[in-house]
C-alpha cells in the first residue's frame, strides 16, 4: 500500500464513493423483513392443507383414493381464498388431476402429482421465495399430463373465452335470483348446474366441482331469506367468479 501514490489512492476512493454510498443505502433495506404477501392465518391453512394432502397421497393405496380427492379440493378451496392467479392455476390443475385419477393411473400423472405434492411440503408455504415460479411450473406439468387427446395440442383460448362469457351470464342470473323477493332457488340451482356441466365438457374439473357444490348448497333446503345463508351463497359466487376469471385470463 505504501508504494501506491497518495494521489492514485484519492482517485480510487473518489471513483468508489458512489458505489459505496449506494451499497450503504441498500443495506438497511435488505435488513428489513419483507412484507408478507398473504394473510398469516391464510398461509397457515394452506400449509395445513398441503400437509393433509401429503399424508393422503402417501396412504393412497390403503383406500379408494377418496382421501386424496378430498384433500386436493380442500387445498383448492384455500387457493380460491388467496385470489392469486398462480395459486388458482395450481389448484385447478390439481382438481383436474383428482378427476383424472378416477379414470387412469398413468405413470406420468402419478409422477407429476408426486413431484407437486412433495414441493408443496416445503417450509414457508405461500411465502416461500420462489412459490410463484414453482406453482406455475407444477401447474404446467400437471396440465401437460391431463390431456386425453394429446393430438389436440393446447387448450382452445376461444372455447375458454366463450365458456367464461357464458358462465359470467349465469353468475349474473344467480345474483339476480338471490336478490329477488323471494329468492329464486330454482334459478340459482339451474344456473350453477349449467356452469358445472359446461365446465365438465371442457375438462375444467375444478370449476365443475365448484358449480356442483353451489347447486348442492342451494338444494340443501337452505333458507335463502336468512342472512347467513345468503352470505354463504355470495361467498360461493365470489369464489366461482374468481375461478372463471382465471380461465379467461
Tab-separated table of C-alpha atoms in Angstrom:
chain	number	residue	atom	x	y	z
A	1	UNK	CA	0.000	0.000	0.000
A	2	UNK	CA	2.898	2.366	0.775
A	3	UNK	CA	4.087	2.063	-2.831
A	4	UNK	CA	0.819	3.479	-4.196
A	5	UNK	CA	0.919	7.235	-4.657
A	6	UNK	CA	-1.477	9.152	-2.437
A	7	UNK	CA	-2.958	10.813	-5.489
A	8	UNK	CA	-3.925	7.426	-7.000
A	9	UNK	CA	-5.495	6.359	-3.723
A	10	UNK	CA	-7.591	9.503	-3.596
A	11	UNK	CA	-8.748	8.991	-7.180
A	12	UNK	CA	-9.679	5.386	-6.401
A	13	UNK	CA	-11.627	6.433	-3.315
A	14	UNK	CA	-13.429	9.091	-5.319
A	15	UNK	CA	-14.326	6.600	-8.040
A	16	UNK	CA	-15.637	4.076	-5.490
A	17	UNK	CA	-17.549	6.630	-3.436
A	18	UNK	CA	-20.861	6.421	-5.400
A	19	UNK	CA	-20.817	2.608	-5.234
A	20	UNK	CA	-20.090	2.596	-1.521
A	21	UNK	CA	-22.846	5.134	-0.868
A	22	UNK	CA	-25.356	3.094	-2.889
A	23	UNK	CA	-24.368	-0.062	-1.000
A	24	UNK	CA	-24.724	1.697	2.331
A	25	UNK	CA	-28.191	2.878	1.335
A	26	UNK	CA	-29.304	-0.613	0.296
A	27	UNK	CA	-28.032	-2.496	3.362
A	28	UNK	CA	-30.710	-1.205	5.794
A	29	UNK	CA	-33.406	-2.069	3.269
A	30	UNK	CA	-32.039	-5.596	2.905
A	31	UNK	CA	-32.026	-5.996	6.669
A	32	UNK	CA	-35.719	-5.188	6.932
A	33	UNK	CA	-38.123	-8.153	6.828
A	34	UNK	CA	-40.085	-8.190	3.597
A	35	UNK	CA	-43.854	-7.667	3.976
A	36	UNK	CA	-45.985	-10.811	3.804
A	37	UNK	CA	-47.856	-11.339	0.534
A	38	UNK	CA	-50.689	-13.245	2.179
A	39	UNK	CA	-52.569	-13.151	5.447
A	40	UNK	CA	-50.693	-15.176	8.062
A	41	UNK	CA	-53.749	-17.257	9.010
A	42	UNK	CA	-54.452	-17.986	5.359
A	43	UNK	CA	-50.897	-19.234	4.893
A	44	UNK	CA	-51.276	-21.440	7.960
A	45	UNK	CA	-54.385	-23.007	6.428
A	46	UNK	CA	-52.510	-23.504	3.150
A	47	UNK	CA	-49.633	-25.266	4.940
A	48	UNK	CA	-52.078	-27.442	6.899
A	49	UNK	CA	-53.971	-28.357	3.709
A	50	UNK	CA	-50.676	-29.247	1.986
A	51	UNK	CA	-49.730	-31.482	4.933
A	52	UNK	CA	-53.111	-33.251	4.778
A	53	UNK	CA	-52.666	-33.788	1.044
A	54	UNK	CA	-49.167	-35.203	1.517
A	55	UNK	CA	-50.468	-37.637	4.151
A	56	UNK	CA	-53.424	-38.698	1.981
A	57	UNK	CA	-51.119	-39.190	-1.007
A	58	UNK	CA	-48.696	-41.370	0.954
A	59	UNK	CA	-51.638	-43.508	2.163
A	60	UNK	CA	-53.486	-43.595	-1.162
A	61	UNK	CA	-53.090	-47.351	-1.645
A	62	UNK	CA	-54.939	-48.051	1.594
A	63	UNK	CA	-58.293	-46.669	0.443
A	64	UNK	CA	-60.232	-45.933	-2.734
A	65	UNK	CA	-58.464	-42.625	-3.319
A	66	UNK	CA	-61.278	-40.571	-1.820
A	67	UNK	CA	-58.962	-39.082	0.819
A	68	UNK	CA	-56.659	-37.704	-1.884
A	69	UNK	CA	-59.581	-36.193	-3.747
A	70	UNK	CA	-60.963	-34.579	-0.586
A	71	UNK	CA	-57.530	-33.220	0.346
A	72	UNK	CA	-56.991	-31.764	-3.133
A	73	UNK	CA	-60.333	-29.956	-3.127
A	74	UNK	CA	-59.693	-28.693	0.403
A	75	UNK	CA	-56.417	-27.203	-0.849
A	76	UNK	CA	-58.223	-25.790	-3.878
A	77	UNK	CA	-60.640	-24.053	-1.517
A	78	UNK	CA	-57.735	-22.300	0.199
A	79	UNK	CA	-56.278	-21.403	-3.210
A	80	UNK	CA	-59.534	-19.664	-4.075
A	81	UNK	CA	-59.290	-17.604	-0.907
A	82	UNK	CA	-55.877	-16.289	-1.946
A	83	UNK	CA	-57.313	-14.749	-5.152
A	84	UNK	CA	-53.804	-15.302	-6.554
A	85	UNK	CA	-53.526	-16.354	-10.205
A	86	UNK	CA	-50.671	-18.805	-9.603
A	87	UNK	CA	-52.472	-20.461	-6.670
A	88	UNK	CA	-55.704	-20.687	-8.631
A	89	UNK	CA	-53.991	-22.218	-11.647
A	90	UNK	CA	-52.252	-24.803	-9.476
A	91	UNK	CA	-55.486	-25.549	-7.634
A	92	UNK	CA	-57.336	-26.005	-10.925
A	93	UNK	CA	-54.618	-28.341	-12.217
A	94	UNK	CA	-54.731	-30.416	-9.030
A	95	UNK	CA	-58.531	-30.594	-9.157
A	96	UNK	CA	-58.359	-31.789	-12.756
A	97	UNK	CA	-55.764	-34.375	-11.735
A	98	UNK	CA	-58.080	-35.636	-8.986
A	99	UNK	CA	-60.784	-36.321	-11.566
A	100	UNK	CA	-58.299	-37.875	-13.982
A	101	UNK	CA	-57.149	-40.267	-11.255
A	102	UNK	CA	-60.610	-41.824	-11.257
A	103	UNK	CA	-60.080	-42.880	-14.868
A	104	UNK	CA	-56.387	-43.666	-15.097
A	105	UNK	CA	-53.229	-44.180	-13.069
A	106	UNK	CA	-50.894	-43.228	-15.896
A	107	UNK	CA	-47.255	-43.102	-14.716
A	108	UNK	CA	-46.776	-39.534	-15.979
A	109	UNK	CA	-49.772	-38.319	-13.989
A	110	UNK	CA	-48.620	-40.113	-10.831
A	111	UNK	CA	-45.095	-38.726	-11.240
A	112	UNK	CA	-46.386	-35.175	-11.758
A	113	UNK	CA	-48.659	-35.385	-8.716
A	114	UNK	CA	-45.902	-36.856	-6.562
A	115	UNK	CA	-43.463	-34.104	-7.506
A	116	UNK	CA	-46.080	-31.394	-6.972
A	117	UNK	CA	-47.151	-32.673	-3.560
A	118	UNK	CA	-43.535	-33.061	-2.411
A	119	UNK	CA	-42.803	-29.476	-3.442
A	120	UNK	CA	-45.879	-28.182	-1.628
A	121	UNK	CA	-44.478	-29.620	1.588
A	122	UNK	CA	-41.520	-27.225	1.678
A	123	UNK	CA	-41.328	-24.710	4.514
A	124	UNK	CA	-42.815	-21.256	4.072
A	125	UNK	CA	-45.943	-22.254	2.189
A	126	UNK	CA	-47.305	-19.349	0.176
A	127	UNK	CA	-44.466	-17.128	1.410
A	128	UNK	CA	-41.673	-19.310	0.027
A	129	UNK	CA	-39.439	-17.017	-2.021
A	130	UNK	CA	-39.935	-18.994	-5.254
A	131	UNK	CA	-43.511	-20.138	-4.615
A	132	UNK	CA	-44.968	-18.354	-7.659
A	133	UNK	CA	-42.413	-19.845	-10.061
A	134	UNK	CA	-42.893	-23.341	-8.647
A	135	UNK	CA	-46.677	-23.054	-8.709
A	136	UNK	CA	-46.567	-22.133	-12.408
A	137	UNK	CA	-44.087	-24.919	-13.156
A	138	UNK	CA	-46.078	-27.684	-11.475
A	139	UNK	CA	-49.402	-26.411	-12.806
A	140	UNK	CA	-47.950	-26.566	-16.314
A	141	UNK	CA	-46.546	-30.031	-15.693
A	142	UNK	CA	-49.884	-31.328	-14.418
A	143	UNK	CA	-51.747	-29.728	-17.320
A	144	UNK	CA	-49.387	-31.435	-19.755
A	145	UNK	CA	-50.310	-34.857	-18.338
A	146	UNK	CA	-54.056	-34.293	-18.262
A	147	UNK	CA	-54.894	-34.124	-21.944
A	148	UNK	CA	-56.912	-37.159	-23.009
A	149	UNK	CA	-56.358	-36.101	-26.615
A	150	UNK	CA	-52.637	-35.316	-26.994
A	151	UNK	CA	-53.048	-34.568	-30.688
A	152	UNK	CA	-55.370	-31.712	-29.848
A	153	UNK	CA	-52.468	-29.638	-28.517
A	154	UNK	CA	-53.042	-26.751	-26.142
A	155	UNK	CA	-56.389	-25.660	-24.779
A	156	UNK	CA	-58.514	-23.571	-27.105
A	157	UNK	CA	-58.417	-19.961	-25.937
A	158	UNK	CA	-61.536	-19.292	-27.995
A	159	UNK	CA	-63.531	-22.054	-26.298
A	160	UNK	CA	-62.300	-20.974	-22.880
A	161	UNK	CA	-63.323	-17.377	-23.602
A	162	UNK	CA	-66.772	-18.433	-24.814
A	163	UNK	CA	-67.234	-20.582	-21.725
A	164	UNK	CA	-66.167	-17.701	-19.452
A	165	UNK	CA	-68.557	-15.269	-21.150
A	166	UNK	CA	-71.497	-17.653	-20.785
A	167	UNK	CA	-70.509	-18.524	-17.217
A	168	UNK	CA	-70.471	-14.826	-16.300
A	169	UNK	CA	-74.025	-14.534	-17.621
A	170	UNK	CA	-75.021	-17.409	-15.350
A	171	UNK	CA	-73.311	-15.666	-12.428
A	172	UNK	CA	-75.359	-12.510	-13.117
A	173	UNK	CA	-78.512	-14.626	-13.273
A	174	UNK	CA	-77.656	-16.115	-9.887
A	175	UNK	CA	-77.071	-12.690	-8.337
A	176	UNK	CA	-80.465	-11.566	-9.708
A	177	UNK	CA	-82.124	-14.732	-8.408
A	178	UNK	CA	-80.614	-14.198	-4.953
A	179	UNK	CA	-81.732	-10.556	-4.903
A	180	UNK	CA	-85.310	-11.399	-5.909
A	181	UNK	CA	-88.118	-11.319	-3.362
A	182	UNK	CA	-88.419	-14.105	-2.502
A	183	UNK	CA	-85.059	-15.511	-3.725
A	184	UNK	CA	-85.428	-17.863	-6.691
A	185	UNK	CA	-83.822	-21.108	-5.552
A	186	UNK	CA	-84.679	-22.917	-8.795
A	187	UNK	CA	-82.931	-20.302	-10.945
A	188	UNK	CA	-79.895	-20.371	-8.658
A	189	UNK	CA	-79.554	-24.139	-8.794
A	190	UNK	CA	-80.209	-24.291	-12.534
A	191	UNK	CA	-77.525	-21.707	-13.382
A	192	UNK	CA	-74.957	-23.383	-11.095
A	193	UNK	CA	-75.694	-26.772	-12.668
A	194	UNK	CA	-75.254	-25.354	-16.174
A	195	UNK	CA	-71.843	-23.940	-15.261
A	196	UNK	CA	-70.836	-27.322	-13.847
A	197	UNK	CA	-71.968	-29.168	-16.978
A	198	UNK	CA	-70.227	-26.770	-19.351
A	199	UNK	CA	-67.028	-26.899	-17.272
A	200	UNK	CA	-67.073	-30.703	-17.408
A	201	UNK	CA	-67.255	-30.645	-21.217
A	202	UNK	CA	-64.085	-28.509	-21.286
A	203	UNK	CA	-62.377	-30.658	-18.616
A	204	UNK	CA	-62.307	-27.745	-16.164
A	205	UNK	CA	-62.885	-30.081	-13.268
A	206	UNK	CA	-62.215	-27.566	-10.511
A	207	UNK	CA	-64.947	-25.299	-11.868
A	208	UNK	CA	-67.201	-28.293	-12.369
A	209	UNK	CA	-66.738	-29.194	-8.700
A	210	UNK	CA	-67.478	-25.612	-7.589
A	211	UNK	CA	-70.626	-25.432	-9.699
A	212	UNK	CA	-71.907	-28.709	-8.302
A	213	UNK	CA	-71.103	-27.619	-4.752
A	214	UNK	CA	-73.096	-24.423	-5.226
A	215	UNK	CA	-76.026	-26.304	-6.760
A	216	UNK	CA	-75.980	-28.748	-3.829
A	217	UNK	CA	-75.790	-25.871	-1.359
A	218	UNK	CA	-78.878	-24.210	-2.837
A	219	UNK	CA	-80.703	-27.533	-2.974
A	220	UNK	CA	-79.947	-28.413	0.661
A	221	UNK	CA	-83.146	-26.774	1.947
A	222	UNK	CA	-81.213	-23.644	2.823
A	223	UNK	CA	-83.391	-20.744	3.959
A	224	UNK	CA	-82.471	-18.149	1.342
A	225	UNK	CA	-84.188	-15.414	3.355
A	226	UNK	CA	-81.651	-15.985	6.118
A	227	UNK	CA	-78.710	-13.541	6.107
A	228	UNK	CA	-76.148	-16.224	6.983
A	229	UNK	CA	-77.362	-18.449	4.138
A	230	UNK	CA	-77.185	-15.561	1.688
A	231	UNK	CA	-73.630	-14.784	2.800
A	232	UNK	CA	-72.625	-18.398	2.145
A	233	UNK	CA	-74.074	-18.253	-1.355
A	234	UNK	CA	-72.485	-14.874	-2.068
A	235	UNK	CA	-69.093	-16.222	-0.959
A	236	UNK	CA	-69.507	-19.246	-3.246
A	237	UNK	CA	-70.413	-16.907	-6.101
A	238	UNK	CA	-67.327	-14.795	-5.376
A	239	UNK	CA	-65.060	-17.845	-5.498
A	240	UNK	CA	-66.727	-19.111	-8.660
A	241	UNK	CA	-66.292	-15.715	-10.319
A	242	UNK	CA	-62.582	-15.670	-9.419
A	243	UNK	CA	-62.064	-19.125	-10.915
A	244	UNK	CA	-63.894	-18.172	-14.113
A	245	UNK	CA	-61.700	-15.088	-14.441
A	246	UNK	CA	-58.623	-17.318	-14.325
A	247	UNK	CA	-59.883	-19.385	-17.277
A	248	UNK	CA	-60.242	-16.235	-19.370
A	249	UNK	CA	-57.005	-14.580	-18.167
